[in-house]
Structures are given as structure tokens and as C-alpha cells.
Short mmCIF file of C-alpha atoms (C1' of nucleotides) in Angstrom, two decimals:
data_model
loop_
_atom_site.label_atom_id
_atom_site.label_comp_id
_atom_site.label_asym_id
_atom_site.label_seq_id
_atom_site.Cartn_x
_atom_site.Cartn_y
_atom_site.Cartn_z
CA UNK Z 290 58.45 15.22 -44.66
CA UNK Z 291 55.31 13.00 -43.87
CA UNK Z 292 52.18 12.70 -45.03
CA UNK Z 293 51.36 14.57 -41.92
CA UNK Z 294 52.44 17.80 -42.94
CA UNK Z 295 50.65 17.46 -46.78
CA UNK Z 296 46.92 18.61 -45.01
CA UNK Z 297 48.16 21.75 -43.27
CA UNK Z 298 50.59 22.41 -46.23
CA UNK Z 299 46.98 22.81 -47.99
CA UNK Z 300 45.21 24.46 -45.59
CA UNK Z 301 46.87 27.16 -43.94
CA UNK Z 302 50.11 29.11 -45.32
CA UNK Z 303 51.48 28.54 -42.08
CA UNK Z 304 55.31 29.52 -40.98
CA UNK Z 305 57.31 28.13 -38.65
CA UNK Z 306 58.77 29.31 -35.21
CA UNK Z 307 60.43 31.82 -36.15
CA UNK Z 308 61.38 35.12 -34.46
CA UNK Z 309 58.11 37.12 -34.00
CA UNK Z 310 60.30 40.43 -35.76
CA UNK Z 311 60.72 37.99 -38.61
CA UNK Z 312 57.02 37.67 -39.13
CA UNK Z 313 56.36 40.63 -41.85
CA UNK Z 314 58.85 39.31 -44.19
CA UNK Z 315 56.40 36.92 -46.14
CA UNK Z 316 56.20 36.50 -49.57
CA UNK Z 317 53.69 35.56 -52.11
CA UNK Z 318 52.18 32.73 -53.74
CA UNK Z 319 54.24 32.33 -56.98
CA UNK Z 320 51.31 32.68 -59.75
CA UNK Z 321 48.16 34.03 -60.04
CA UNK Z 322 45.58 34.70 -57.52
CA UNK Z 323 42.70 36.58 -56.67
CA UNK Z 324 42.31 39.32 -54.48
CA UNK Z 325 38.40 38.52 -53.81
CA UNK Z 326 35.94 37.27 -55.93
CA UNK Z 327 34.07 40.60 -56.66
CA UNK Z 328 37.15 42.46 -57.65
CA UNK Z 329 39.40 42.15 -60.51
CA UNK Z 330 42.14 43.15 -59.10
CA UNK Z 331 44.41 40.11 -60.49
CA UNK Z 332 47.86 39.44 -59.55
CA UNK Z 333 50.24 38.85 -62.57
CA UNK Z 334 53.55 37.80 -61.06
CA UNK Z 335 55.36 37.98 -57.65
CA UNK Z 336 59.23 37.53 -57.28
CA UNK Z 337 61.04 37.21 -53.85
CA UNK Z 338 63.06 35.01 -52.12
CA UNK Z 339 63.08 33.51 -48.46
CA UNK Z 340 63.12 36.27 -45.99
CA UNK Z 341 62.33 39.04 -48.28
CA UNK Z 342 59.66 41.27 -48.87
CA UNK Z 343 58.21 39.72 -52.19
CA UNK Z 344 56.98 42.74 -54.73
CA UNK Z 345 53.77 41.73 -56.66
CA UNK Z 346 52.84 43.31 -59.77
CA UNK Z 347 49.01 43.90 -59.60
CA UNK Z 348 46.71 44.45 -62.44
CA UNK Z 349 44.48 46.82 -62.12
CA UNK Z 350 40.87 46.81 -64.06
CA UNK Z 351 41.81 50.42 -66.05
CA UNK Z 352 45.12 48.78 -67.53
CA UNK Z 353 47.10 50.16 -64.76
CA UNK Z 354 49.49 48.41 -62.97
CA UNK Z 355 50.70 48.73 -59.17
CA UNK Z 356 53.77 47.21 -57.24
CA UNK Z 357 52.27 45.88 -53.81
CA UNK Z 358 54.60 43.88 -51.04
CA UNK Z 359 52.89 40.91 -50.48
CA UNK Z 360 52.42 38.79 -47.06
CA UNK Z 361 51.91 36.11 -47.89
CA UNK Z 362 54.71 33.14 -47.15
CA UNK Z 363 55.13 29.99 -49.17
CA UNK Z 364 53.15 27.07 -47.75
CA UNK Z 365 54.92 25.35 -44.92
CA UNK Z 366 54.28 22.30 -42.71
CA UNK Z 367 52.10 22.52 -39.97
CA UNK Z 368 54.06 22.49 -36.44
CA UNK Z 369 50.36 20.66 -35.37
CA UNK Z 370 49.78 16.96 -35.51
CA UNK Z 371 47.01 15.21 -34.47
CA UNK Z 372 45.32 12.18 -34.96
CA UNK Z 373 42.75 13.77 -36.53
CA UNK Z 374 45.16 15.21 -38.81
CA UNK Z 375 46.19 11.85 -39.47
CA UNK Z 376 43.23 10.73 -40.42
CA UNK Z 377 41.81 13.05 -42.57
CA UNK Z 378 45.67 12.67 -44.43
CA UNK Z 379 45.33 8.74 -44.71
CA UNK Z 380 41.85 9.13 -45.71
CA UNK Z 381 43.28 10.92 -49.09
CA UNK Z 382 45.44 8.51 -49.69
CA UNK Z 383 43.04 6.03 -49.66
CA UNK Z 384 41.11 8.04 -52.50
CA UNK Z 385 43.80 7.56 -54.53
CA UNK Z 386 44.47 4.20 -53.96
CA UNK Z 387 42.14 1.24 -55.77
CA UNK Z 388 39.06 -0.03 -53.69
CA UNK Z 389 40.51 -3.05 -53.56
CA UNK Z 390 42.99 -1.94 -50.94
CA UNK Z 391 40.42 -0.36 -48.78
CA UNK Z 392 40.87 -3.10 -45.93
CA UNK Z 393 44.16 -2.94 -45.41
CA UNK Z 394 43.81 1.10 -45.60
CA UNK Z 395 41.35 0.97 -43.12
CA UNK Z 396 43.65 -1.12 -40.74
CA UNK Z 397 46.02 1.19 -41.41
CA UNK Z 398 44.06 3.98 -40.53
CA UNK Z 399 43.45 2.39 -37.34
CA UNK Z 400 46.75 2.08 -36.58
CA UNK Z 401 47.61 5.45 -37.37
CA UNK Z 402 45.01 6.88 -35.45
CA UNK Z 403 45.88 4.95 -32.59
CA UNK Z 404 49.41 6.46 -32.23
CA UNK Z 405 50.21 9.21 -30.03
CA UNK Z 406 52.21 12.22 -31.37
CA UNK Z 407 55.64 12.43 -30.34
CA UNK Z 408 57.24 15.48 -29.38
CA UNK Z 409 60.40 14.05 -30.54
CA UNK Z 410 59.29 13.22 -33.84
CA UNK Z 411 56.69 16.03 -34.10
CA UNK Z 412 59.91 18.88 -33.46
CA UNK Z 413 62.49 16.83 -35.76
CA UNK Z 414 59.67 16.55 -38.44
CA UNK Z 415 59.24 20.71 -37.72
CA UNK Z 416 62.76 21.26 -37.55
CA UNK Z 417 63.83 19.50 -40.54
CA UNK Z 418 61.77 22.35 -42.91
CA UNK Z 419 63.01 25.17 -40.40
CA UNK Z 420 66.72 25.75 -39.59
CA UNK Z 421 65.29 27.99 -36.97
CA UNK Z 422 64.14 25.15 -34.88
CA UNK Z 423 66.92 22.94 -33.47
CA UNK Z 424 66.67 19.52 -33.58
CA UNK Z 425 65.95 17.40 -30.31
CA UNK Z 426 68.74 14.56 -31.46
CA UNK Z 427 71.08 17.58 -32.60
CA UNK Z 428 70.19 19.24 -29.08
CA UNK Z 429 70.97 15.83 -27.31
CA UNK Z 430 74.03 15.41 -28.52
CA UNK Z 431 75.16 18.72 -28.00
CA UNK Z 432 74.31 18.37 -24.82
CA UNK Z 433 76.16 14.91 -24.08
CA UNK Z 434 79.28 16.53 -25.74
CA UNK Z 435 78.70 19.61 -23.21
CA UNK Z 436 78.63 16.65 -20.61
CA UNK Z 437 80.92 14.44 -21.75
CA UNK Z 438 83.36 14.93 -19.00
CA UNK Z 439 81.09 13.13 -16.80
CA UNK Z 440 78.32 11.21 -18.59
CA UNK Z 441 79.14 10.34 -21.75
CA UNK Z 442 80.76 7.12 -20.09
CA UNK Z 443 77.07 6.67 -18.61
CA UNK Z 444 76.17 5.37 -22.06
CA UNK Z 445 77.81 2.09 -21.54
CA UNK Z 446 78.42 1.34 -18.15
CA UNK Z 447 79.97 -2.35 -16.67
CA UNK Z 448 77.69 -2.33 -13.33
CA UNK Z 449 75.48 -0.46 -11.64
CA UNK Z 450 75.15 -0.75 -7.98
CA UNK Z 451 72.66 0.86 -5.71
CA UNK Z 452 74.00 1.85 -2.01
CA UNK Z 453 72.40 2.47 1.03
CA UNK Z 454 71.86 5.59 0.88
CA UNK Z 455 70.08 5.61 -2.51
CA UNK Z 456 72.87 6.70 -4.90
CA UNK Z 457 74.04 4.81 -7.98
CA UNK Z 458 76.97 3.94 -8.67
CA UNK Z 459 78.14 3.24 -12.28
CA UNK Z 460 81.44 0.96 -12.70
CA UNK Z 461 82.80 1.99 -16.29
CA UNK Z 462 85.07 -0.31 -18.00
CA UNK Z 463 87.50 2.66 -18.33
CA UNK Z 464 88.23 2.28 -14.54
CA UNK Z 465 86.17 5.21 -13.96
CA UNK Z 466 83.08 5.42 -10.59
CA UNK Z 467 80.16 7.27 -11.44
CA UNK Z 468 77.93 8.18 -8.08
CA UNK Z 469 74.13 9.01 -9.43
CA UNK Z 470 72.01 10.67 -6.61
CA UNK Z 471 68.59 10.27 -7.24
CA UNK Z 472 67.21 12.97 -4.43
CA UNK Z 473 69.13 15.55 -6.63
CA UNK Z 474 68.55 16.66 -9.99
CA UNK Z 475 69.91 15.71 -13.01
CA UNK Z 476 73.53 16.52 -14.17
CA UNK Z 477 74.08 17.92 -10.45
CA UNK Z 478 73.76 14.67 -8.66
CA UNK Z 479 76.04 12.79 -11.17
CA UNK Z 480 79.60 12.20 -9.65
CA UNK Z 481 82.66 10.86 -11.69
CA UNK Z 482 85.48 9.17 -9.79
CA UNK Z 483 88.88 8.24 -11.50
CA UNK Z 484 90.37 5.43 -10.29
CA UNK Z 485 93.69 6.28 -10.60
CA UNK Z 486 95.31 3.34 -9.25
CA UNK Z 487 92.72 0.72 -11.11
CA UNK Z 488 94.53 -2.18 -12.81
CA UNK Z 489 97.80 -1.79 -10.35
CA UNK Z 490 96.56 -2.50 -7.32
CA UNK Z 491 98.48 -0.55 -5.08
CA UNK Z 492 99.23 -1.24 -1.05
CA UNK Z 493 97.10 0.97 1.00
CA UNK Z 494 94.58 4.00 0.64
CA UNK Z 495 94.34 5.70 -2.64
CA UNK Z 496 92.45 9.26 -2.38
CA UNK Z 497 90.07 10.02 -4.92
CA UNK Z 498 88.82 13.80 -5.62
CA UNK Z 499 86.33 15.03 -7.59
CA UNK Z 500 84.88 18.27 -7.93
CA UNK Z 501 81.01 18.31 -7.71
CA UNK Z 502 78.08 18.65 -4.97
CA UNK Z 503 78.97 16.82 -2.00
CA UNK Z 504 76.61 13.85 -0.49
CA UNK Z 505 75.26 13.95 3.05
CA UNK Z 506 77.25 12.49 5.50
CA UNK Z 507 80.12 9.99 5.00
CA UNK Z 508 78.92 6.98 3.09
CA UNK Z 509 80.93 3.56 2.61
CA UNK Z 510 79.99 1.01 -0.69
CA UNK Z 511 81.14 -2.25 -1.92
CA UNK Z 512 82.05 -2.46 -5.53
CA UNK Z 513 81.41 -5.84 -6.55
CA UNK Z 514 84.01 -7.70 -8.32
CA UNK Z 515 86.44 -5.44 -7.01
CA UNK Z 516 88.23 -5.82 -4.06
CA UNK Z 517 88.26 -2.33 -2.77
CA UNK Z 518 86.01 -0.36 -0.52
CA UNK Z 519 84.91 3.38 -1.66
CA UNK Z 520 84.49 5.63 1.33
CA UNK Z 521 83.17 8.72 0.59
CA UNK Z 522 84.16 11.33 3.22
CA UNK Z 523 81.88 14.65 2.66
CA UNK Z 524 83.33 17.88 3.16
CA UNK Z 525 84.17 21.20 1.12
CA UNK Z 526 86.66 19.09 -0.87
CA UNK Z 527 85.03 15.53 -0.76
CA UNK Z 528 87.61 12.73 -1.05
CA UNK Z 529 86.58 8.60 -1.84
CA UNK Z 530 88.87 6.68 -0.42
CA UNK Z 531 89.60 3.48 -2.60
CA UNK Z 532 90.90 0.44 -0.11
CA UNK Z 533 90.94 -3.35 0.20
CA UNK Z 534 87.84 -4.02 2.52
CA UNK Z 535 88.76 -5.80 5.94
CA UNK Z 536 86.90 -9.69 6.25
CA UNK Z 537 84.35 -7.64 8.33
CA UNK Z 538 82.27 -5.09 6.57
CA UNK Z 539 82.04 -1.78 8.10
CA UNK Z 540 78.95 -0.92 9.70
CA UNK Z 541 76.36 0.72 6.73
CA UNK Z 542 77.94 -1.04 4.20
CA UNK Z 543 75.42 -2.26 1.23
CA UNK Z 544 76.74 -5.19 -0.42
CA UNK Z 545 74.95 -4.83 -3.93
CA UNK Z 546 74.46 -8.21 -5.13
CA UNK Z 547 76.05 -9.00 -7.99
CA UNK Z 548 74.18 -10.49 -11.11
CA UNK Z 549 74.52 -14.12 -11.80
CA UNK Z 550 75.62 -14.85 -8.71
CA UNK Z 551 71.77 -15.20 -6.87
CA UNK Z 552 70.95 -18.04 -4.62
CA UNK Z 553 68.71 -17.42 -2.02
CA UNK Z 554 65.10 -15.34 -1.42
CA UNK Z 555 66.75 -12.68 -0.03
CA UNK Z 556 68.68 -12.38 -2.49
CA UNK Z 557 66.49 -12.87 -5.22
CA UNK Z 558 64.61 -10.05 -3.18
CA UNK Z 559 67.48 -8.02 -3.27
CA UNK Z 560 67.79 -8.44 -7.46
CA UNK Z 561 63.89 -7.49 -7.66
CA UNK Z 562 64.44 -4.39 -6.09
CA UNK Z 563 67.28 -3.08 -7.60
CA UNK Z 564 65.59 -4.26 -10.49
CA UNK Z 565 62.87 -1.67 -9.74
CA UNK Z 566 64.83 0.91 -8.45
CA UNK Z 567 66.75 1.35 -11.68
CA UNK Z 568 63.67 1.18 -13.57
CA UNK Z 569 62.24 4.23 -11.52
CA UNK Z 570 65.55 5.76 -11.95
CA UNK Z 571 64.96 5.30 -15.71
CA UNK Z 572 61.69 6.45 -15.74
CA UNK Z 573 62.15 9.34 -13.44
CA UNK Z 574 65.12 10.82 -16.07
CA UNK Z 575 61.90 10.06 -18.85
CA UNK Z 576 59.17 11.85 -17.41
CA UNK Z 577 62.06 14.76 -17.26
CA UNK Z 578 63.04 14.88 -20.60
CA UNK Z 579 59.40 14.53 -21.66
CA UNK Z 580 58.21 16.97 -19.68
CA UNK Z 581 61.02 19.19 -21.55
CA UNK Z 582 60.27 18.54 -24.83
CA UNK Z 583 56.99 19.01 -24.20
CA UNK Z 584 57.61 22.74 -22.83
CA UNK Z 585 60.14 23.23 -25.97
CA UNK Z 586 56.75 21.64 -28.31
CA UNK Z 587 54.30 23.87 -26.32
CA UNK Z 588 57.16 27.21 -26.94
CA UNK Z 589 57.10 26.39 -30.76
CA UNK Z 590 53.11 26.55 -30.98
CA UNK Z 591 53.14 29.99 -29.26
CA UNK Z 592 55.93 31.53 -31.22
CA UNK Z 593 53.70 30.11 -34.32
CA UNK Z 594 50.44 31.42 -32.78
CA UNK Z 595 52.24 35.20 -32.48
CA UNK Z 596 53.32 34.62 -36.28
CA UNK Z 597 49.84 33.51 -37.76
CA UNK Z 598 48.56 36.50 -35.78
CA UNK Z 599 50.74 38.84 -36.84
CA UNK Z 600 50.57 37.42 -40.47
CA UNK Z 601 46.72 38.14 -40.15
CA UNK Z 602 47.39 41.30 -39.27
CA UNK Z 603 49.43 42.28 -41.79
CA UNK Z 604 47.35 40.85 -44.63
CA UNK Z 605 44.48 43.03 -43.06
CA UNK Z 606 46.42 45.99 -43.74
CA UNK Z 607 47.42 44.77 -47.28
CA UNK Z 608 44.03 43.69 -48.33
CA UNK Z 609 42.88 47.31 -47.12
CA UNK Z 610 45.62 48.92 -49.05
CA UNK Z 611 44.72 47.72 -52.58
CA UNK Z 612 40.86 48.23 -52.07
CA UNK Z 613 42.08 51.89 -51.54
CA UNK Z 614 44.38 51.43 -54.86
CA UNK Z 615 41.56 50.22 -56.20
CA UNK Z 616 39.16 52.77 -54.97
CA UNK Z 617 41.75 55.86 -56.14
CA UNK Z 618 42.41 54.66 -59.48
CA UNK Z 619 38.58 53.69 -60.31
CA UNK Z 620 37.75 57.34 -59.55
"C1'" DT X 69 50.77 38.02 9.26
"C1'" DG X 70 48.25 33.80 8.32
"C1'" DT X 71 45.52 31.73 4.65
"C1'" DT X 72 44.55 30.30 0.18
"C1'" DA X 73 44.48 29.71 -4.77
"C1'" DG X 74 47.21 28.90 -8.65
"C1'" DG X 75 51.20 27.53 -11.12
"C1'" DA X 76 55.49 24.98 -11.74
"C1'" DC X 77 57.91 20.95 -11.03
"C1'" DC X 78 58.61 16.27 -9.79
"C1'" DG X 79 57.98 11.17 -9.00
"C1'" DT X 80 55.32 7.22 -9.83
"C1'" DC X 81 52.13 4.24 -12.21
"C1'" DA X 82 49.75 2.62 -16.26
"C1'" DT X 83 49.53 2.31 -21.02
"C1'" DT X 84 51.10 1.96 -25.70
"C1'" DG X 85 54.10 1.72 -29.71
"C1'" DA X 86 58.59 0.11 -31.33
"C1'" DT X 87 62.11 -3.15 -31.49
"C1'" DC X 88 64.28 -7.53 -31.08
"C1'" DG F 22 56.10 -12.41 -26.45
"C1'" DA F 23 59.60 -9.72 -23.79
"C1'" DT F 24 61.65 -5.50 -23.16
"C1'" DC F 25 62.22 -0.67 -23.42
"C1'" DA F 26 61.18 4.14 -24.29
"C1'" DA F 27 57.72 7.69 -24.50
"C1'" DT F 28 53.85 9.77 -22.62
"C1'" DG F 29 49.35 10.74 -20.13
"C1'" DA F 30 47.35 10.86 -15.61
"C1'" DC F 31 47.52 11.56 -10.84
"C1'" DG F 32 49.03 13.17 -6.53
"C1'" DG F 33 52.48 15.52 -3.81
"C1'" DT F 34 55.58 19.53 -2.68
"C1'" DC F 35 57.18 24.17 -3.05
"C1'" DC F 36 56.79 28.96 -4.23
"C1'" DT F 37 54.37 33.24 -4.96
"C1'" DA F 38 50.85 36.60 -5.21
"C1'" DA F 39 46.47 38.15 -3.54
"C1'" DC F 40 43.51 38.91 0.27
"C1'" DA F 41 41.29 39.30 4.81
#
DNA sequence: TGTTAGGACCGTCATTGATC
DNA sequence: GATCAATGACGGTCCTAACA
């Protein structure tokens, strides 16, 4: 919990994304409170837990007393952050601090009010007072573990080569070829070769299958420091074919350059691009994985719109409820 | 049936905060 | 200061529903 969440805790008994079904099942503020200035309606004591209608015991002005369910949830943290937020939060800090700190507050403020939210941290922050809401690091790692048959080996790759016909390729130190196609999306365009014959170098053609989407066309690649050639023949049941390359490369062969090894312009050409092309690749899987947590942010603020509203709703009905209490017994 | 507006999705660039 | 990740902005493509 930040000092973020300490303003909305104040302002608004808000609740967090929860199943809209879920949304009648508030409970009161623990003590006293009034039920509007004019009347003296006064509520003596509430009990409830999480998730359960809480049962107030109301006070009425002729000495009776009334059970009503109550609506009203415990305060919770806002799912919104904003820099204004921020500011009006660090702003009450500073009122508590001495005067004499008020420069470095103010820089601070600055600071803070320079930062963009993060739907990362804004969800974790969110998630962390609501078991309802999954956590993005949880949800990543779930999701590597779901994946970990073929990119969980991403994480720490040897080299990564770029062919000629844009793919990736990602030597692991496990022995293990990963193709990346960057025209397709995602998990779908990640290939994982085994080379089973890697470390004891075997005479002739090894065949390497895999079961995945197939690339276009038959496609032929260096791997660097290795002296093999992959050939990818496409097909229903693709097979890369692992051999020692001939002294003439075959026609469409890339020769990715390998690092440390760069002499001339071309080369250093050749390093600058691939350079850039796996910092688009990097950015390109960014921009998706923002663009999803910024859908899953966007989902949370509806489902806590459609709670607030029907929270509203119901403490309409309640509020309407005791003023006809009120109005029976007074008669 | 062709056209068009709107939405969803994506890739790229620029910027900014965090980290080393 | 360099590098990297996260994110906003912008433009492009594709799909679909509405309409003449």
C-alpha cells in the first residue's frame, strides 16, 4: 500500500473489481454514523464480516430500535491513480512534515507528478488489497510456466541471429534453436528446435522436427560458431535439416555476423541493423503487452464503475427504507 | 453491391523513469 | 551517462455494420 491509495481510501468507500453479483454484499462502517444531519436516526453498532450482509442496529428517536442491512463496504484503495492524485497525497504529507523540509517536498512533488502511472504497478498495487484481481507478475509467470516448453529458454539465450527472411533465431546454451517470426504473432511464430545430435557431431544430415506453424517457403541459415547449416524445409510436417555447410554457401543464405568479430563498414552496417531490428523486435513484444495490460487496467475500472453504481443504488434504497422506518414509527 | 464510418489491433517512433 | 523497459502518440491495416 502507497500513499496513493490513502486519498481515495478517504474519499470514496470504494470496492474493488469484483464480480458485479458480489456488489450488494457490503457492510458498514464499524462505529457510529449519521444517517443525515436533520434526522436522529443514529447508528449504534454494526457487525459483519467480508462478504456478508452486515446487520446494523439503529436507534430510533422514540427509544426503539431496528435491525437494518447496511451497504456500505469498508474503505478500500482506489483502483484510480493519477498525478493529480499524487499530488494532492504528497501535498498532505508535506502538512505534516516541518517547514523546513518544504524544498525538498516540493522537489519531490515534482518528481512525483512527473511520473506516469503504470499499469503494472497500478494493478499489483490493486491486486495486492483484492485477491479477486490477479497479479500481472503472478499472471506472467503463469504464463511462462504455461510456455515453458518453448520460451522459457528465451530468457537467456547464447545468440540471436536474424535470417533473411526476417525470423530470429535464438541459439540456447542447452543445444536447443529457437526460430522467432516477427510477421506472426506472438507465441505462434516462436519455433523450438532440439538439436539432438549437438555436442557429438555426427557424419551427415540430422532431421530436426518440431511441431508448430510452418514458415513460407524453404529457408536455409548459418548458425554462427557452429559449423552446421539449418535448412528448414516447409511442409505439413516441417523438418530442419542440421548439416556441415559446403565452402560455398547456398544461394539465400544470411551469414549473421557474429559479435566481436566486426571489421569492415559493411559489416559494421550489418551489426547496426541487427542492432535495430532486435530493438524493434523488443519494442514490438512491449507495445503488446502494454497494450494488454492496459485493456486488463481499463476492464478493472468498468467492473468498479458497475460496483460504485450498483453500490449507489443500493444505498438509495436503504436510505429510503429507514426514512420510511422512521416515518412509521414517528406516527 | 459498393461505400463509408467506426472500432480493434498492430508496428514504429519519441519520450521518460529506472537501473547500473 | 548509457541502457533498457514502459508508455503515449501516430499512422496503417483489417473487419464489420449501416446505408444509399
Amino acid at each position: 500500500m502507497t500513499m496513493d491509495m490513502v486519498e481515495s481510501q478517504q474519499d470514496d468507500s470504494a470496492v474493488d473489481s469484483v464480480p458485479e453479483g458480489d456488489a450488494g454484499h457490503l457492510q458498514n462502517q464499524p462505529g457510529q454514523s449519521q444517517i443525515s444531519p436533520g434526522s436522529e436516526v443514529s447508528v449504534a453498532a454494526s457487525s459483519a464480516g467480508r462478504g456478508s450482509p452486515a446487520v446494523t442496529l439503529v436507534q430510533l428517536p422514540s427509544g426503539q430500535t431496528a435491525h437494518v442491512k447496511g451497504v456500505i463496504q469498508a474503505t478500500q484503495p482506489s483502483v484510480i491513480q493519477s498525478p493529480h492524485m499524487q499530488a494532492v497525497q504528497v501535498a498532505s504529507i508535506a502538512d505534516e512534515s516541518a517547514e523546513s523540509e518544504g524544498i525538498i517536498d516540493c522537489q519531490k512533488r515534482r518528481e512525483i507528478l512527473s511520473r506516469r502511472p503504470s499499469y503494472r504497478k497500478i494493478l499489483n498495487e490493486l491486486s495486492s488489497d483484492a485477491p479477486a484481481v490477479p497479479k500481472i507478475e503472478e499472471e506472467e509467470k503463469s504464463e511462462d510456466e504455461g510456455a515453458s516448453s518453448g520460451i522459457s529458454a528465451m530468457a537467456m539465450p547464447t545468440s540471436l541471429y536474424h535470417t533473411n527472411t526476417g525470423q530470429y533465431i535464438t541459439i540456447t546454451q542447452g543445444g536447443t534453436i529457437q526460430i522467432s517470426n516477427p510477421a506472426s504473432d506472438g507465441v505462434h511464430g516462436l519455433q523450438t528446435l532440439q538439436m539432438t545430435n549437438s555436442g557429438t557431431p555426427q557424419p551427415g544430415a540430422t532431421i530436426v522436427q518440431y511441431a508448430g506453424q510452418s514458415p513460407d517457403g524453404t529457408q536455409q541459415f548459418f548458425v554462427p560458431g557452429s559449423p552446421v547449416v539449418v535448412q528448414a524445409a516447409t511442409g505439413d510436417m516441417p523438418a530442419y535439416q542440421i548439416r556441415t555447410p559446403t565452402t560455398t554457401l547456398p544461394q539465400g543464405v544470411v551469414m549473421a555476423a557474429s559479435p566481436g568479430t566486426l571489421h569492415s563498414p559493411q559489416q559494421l552496417a550489418e551489426e547496426a541493423t541487427r542492432k535495430r531490428e532486435l530493438r524493434l523486435l523488443k519494442n514490438r513484444e512491449a507495445a503488446r503487452e502494454c497494450r494488454r495490460k492496459k485493456k486488463e487496467y481499463v476492464k478493472c475500472l468498468e467492473n468498479r464503475v458497475a460496483v460504485l453504481e450498483n453500490q449507489n443504488k443500493t444505498l438509495i434504497e436503504e436510505l429510503k427504507a429507514l426514512k420510511d422506518l422512521y416515518c412509521h414509527k414517528a406516527e
